[in-house]
Amino acid sequence: MKIHKEGRRILFFTLLALLAANLLLFRYNAENGGVNKVFAGISVIVFLTLLQFFRSPARRLFTHEDLVIAPADGKVVVIENVHEPEYFDDQRKQISIFMSPINVHITRNPISGIVRYFKYHPGNYLVAWHPKSSTKNERTTVVVESEAGPFVLFRQIAGAMARRIVWYVNEGDEVSQGEEFGFIKFGSRVDIFVPVDTEVKVQIGEKVKGGQTVIAQLKTTAPSLF
């Protein structure tokens, strides 16, 4: 299993801390063997949980210029028309994906194109499914002019457990659909804003995979697979 670069340092120091704690218990608390074994078991569970969180599975990416691909693993929790105030200042169709702590937390470019806008916002840590988390929580906003023409906005949003967002893009960058654009540590959410005439290909409650699941089709004159 491949481990994502964002988790290697955390896993290394967590392993050292857990090993040290267990060695100290077995050395200085030998008379309580049952307690020591329970702690050892909990240590293994904690480390394996972190290990699966930072996994980076190989993906066969699905790409096409007028299709919007899921930027992350998770469950679709919002599909609605909303006013997007930060960049477009008009009506957009919002699709939101909630990422639980057991999901892969790599975030991927939903389309190919040029980054026309990027901004990091410090903020609160409301639970990721809270309606105001999209505008109140720590987050990043990326706007890409897609190869098909329409502009697409996508946003990494920190959750109650997530306290650090990592990104690998800046304004002016050329990005490729399915490639990593960042990582969110622990429970979180990704919002995607597309033109209102975009055809959504997923439903509320549907589970999606980053880089593979088609979530929407942009309205263009270009030929499509769908």
C-alpha angles and dihedrals in degrees: 000000000000116000119216116244091240090064103044097085093043092049093047095053093040090054091049092049094048093047092049092049092050094047091051091050094049091047101044102023100043093134090066098058094156093056091047092053092049091051090048090052092050089049091055092049092049093050094046090049091054090044094056091044092058096042118129108203121198111256132198097218123221114214138178129149099238096040125089111218124204108269093207146011115265146078128309107243104164134039112162146119111259141164109260106206106177103067114352099034090203142080117306135168110250124207116183128193120198116212115204121205090262094056124094104263100206111122119213136196107265091204141015121249145083124318105238097173137020131172136165117213121196111212151130130317106235116162107283095244093055110116092231095050089089091065104021106043130079104279149149127229122208125182119193128189099221125224087243091058109251120106117240125197121203128180134199109214125193117225134209091283099034112087101165134050120194124198135183102192136084136182112290095026120134109228132194125220112259097015118123116267097172152324133246117206113230128334113006148130142239123211123199122196118197134167113289092244091060114120111235114218099190137062135223109279095022117136116230137189123223113248093010114056117080106223101173146000120226118225106246140137091243118107114263138204090227 
